[in-house]
């Protein structure tokens, strides 16, 4: 394989319009993933994200097999997983074991459905690893609807969710329905995962829903800057990833995950140096 | 003014084990009640019952005339000390303001009025210097003061404080006790204050609620902290010793403690 297969930008101006939909999808996902990620980190849901994404993949694969709408399948799979995790996994330990049980099951079912699917292989792998030109107009429309639901809901529940995450006992004493709020959040997370699976694929959802927020938390402790940075990092990873993928014609995921990872390394580096400086002061 | 709390024949048991039974008393506005008892005597569970987070086995508790229900902005709750999630991107200021309106939907945007209230609450616990500090960087005692500020900022009618002095140095024990007591006297709030040591709050205590062995005793410090009352409660010989204005309880052990001396 030639290196120019990975980076080849000669036809760029001709290619960009082809991925306009993907770019818009990337912007939406960055917003959703960056914001949700802040609470995923603090509610110890990283592992749950992974579990939800496998079931989302299974849902999508089954719907694909039966000729139904793939996005809808993703959403159904995600929400099922989210509901199970939210209702059964109240405590973090229970949750981890439930996720660990769900994950291989989802992946197995999904692979079975793909194996039985007679269509093109590219469609199949897209669900696992993401595809660059996979976002057609109807898909973009459904992503926009999902994103809008998640974003509006997050803005509405932000303050009580913050309170419940900080101290669920005190928040409950004050009248926050911590249990319902927890379930609502995991369901929103399920929707966000279903959306992300469409573009980056089920295996790499964490790079969008966890890594940017983890990087942001390394750099700031401000309730304003952490979400802002997290969205910005998700944005750079998504859009950067799509543009680079365009040059190579490879799936976008390796690019997105690599950028996301490099941002995380940089953030760790910066916080490390800062810590050193403070000690030596 | 109305009675703040009415406890009617309240009992709590887990399986066969009686934690406390037939609690009967009322709490008036402005009253400061010290809740005392050995580990496991059910002090925290009593506060949780008032918050309706723990169901009674029988009996009832009324708050401001109606049966307790989950969630009230008229109750300020300081749970028993435990470390909070340090990762959360919140400053001391942000945490205290959640005590004011954290239950409301929307984004935590801060206006001038909110800012003034939070600053005032922080000054009261001598933590205004800490306002912009991330929660994760606080010491245990600093965190405890932040929690006190968070509980008092909404000017509650009832303050439930579960061992609020546990992480504090002597100076801040006085600051926090006095602050909570003042809230009671000035705003007419009632206070239920769980503590293992009566001495730091002896100036403020109106009545003592003593839980032991599934039974209880309530009354003024003079009435309850007597050798015969506590001996009767525990069913074994207890000595209450007063020396230099301090009260020491000797021989109060519910469990198989090795030392036979407990500071109350
Ligand atoms: N869900 C439960 N099931 C069974 N027993 C319980 C439950 N919750 C609490 N208990 C028991 O109730 C008793 C009272 O607990 P509580 O937390 O009220 O004690 P406490 O007086 O606050 O003690 P401490 O001084 O250690 O804080 C304890 O023995 C505890 O083990
Ligand atoms: Mg307790």
GROMACS .gro file of C-alpha atoms and ligand atoms in nm, chain B residues 14 17 19 38-45 80 163 196, ligand 1:
model
   45
  295UNK     CA    1  -3.523  -0.377   5.970
  298UNK     CA    2  -3.430  -0.564   6.448
  300UNK     CA    3  -3.391   0.057   6.546
  319UNK     CA    4  -2.408   0.534   6.973
  320UNK     CA    5  -2.310   0.419   6.623
  321UNK     CA    6  -2.598   0.231   6.467
  322UNK     CA    7  -2.859   0.368   6.708
  323UNK     CA    8  -3.057   0.509   6.416
  324UNK     CA    9  -2.973   0.880   6.416
  325UNK     CA   10  -2.914   0.906   6.043
  326UNK     CA   11  -3.219   0.689   5.976
  361UNK     CA   12  -2.314   1.256   5.727
  444UNK     CA   13  -2.264   1.512   6.243
  477UNK     CA   14  -2.136   1.262   6.948
  546LIG     N1   15  -3.139  -0.080   5.446
  546LIG     C1   16  -3.105  -0.130   5.568
  546LIG     N2   17  -3.126  -0.259   5.597
  546LIG     C2   18  -3.095  -0.310   5.717
  546LIG     N3   19  -3.040  -0.238   5.816
  546LIG     C3   20  -3.016  -0.108   5.794
  546LIG     C4   21  -3.047  -0.047   5.668
  546LIG     N4   22  -3.013   0.083   5.674
  546LIG     C5   23  -2.961   0.103   5.797
  546LIG     N5   24  -2.965  -0.011   5.870
  546LIG     C6   25  -2.921  -0.026   6.010
  546LIG     O1   26  -2.988   0.068   6.089
  546LIG     C7   27  -2.905   0.103   6.197
  546LIG     C8   28  -2.910   0.253   6.218
  546LIG     O2   29  -2.833   0.316   6.116
  546LIG     P1   30  -2.798   0.471   6.121
  546LIG     O3   31  -2.723   0.502   5.997
  546LIG     O4   32  -2.920   0.549   6.147
  546LIG     O5   33  -2.701   0.478   6.247
  546LIG     P2   34  -2.641   0.609   6.314
  546LIG     O6   35  -2.705   0.625   6.445
  546LIG     O7   36  -2.650   0.724   6.222
  546LIG     O8   37  -2.489   0.565   6.336
  546LIG     P3   38  -2.351   0.647   6.315
  546LIG     O9   39  -2.320   0.715   6.444
  546LIG    O10   40  -2.251   0.540   6.287
  546LIG    O11   41  -2.369   0.740   6.202
  546LIG     C9   42  -2.767   0.051   6.167
  546LIG    O12   43  -2.740  -0.058   6.252
  546LIG    C10   44  -2.774   0.005   6.025
  546LIG    O13   45  -2.697  -0.111   6.006
   0.00000   0.00000   0.00000
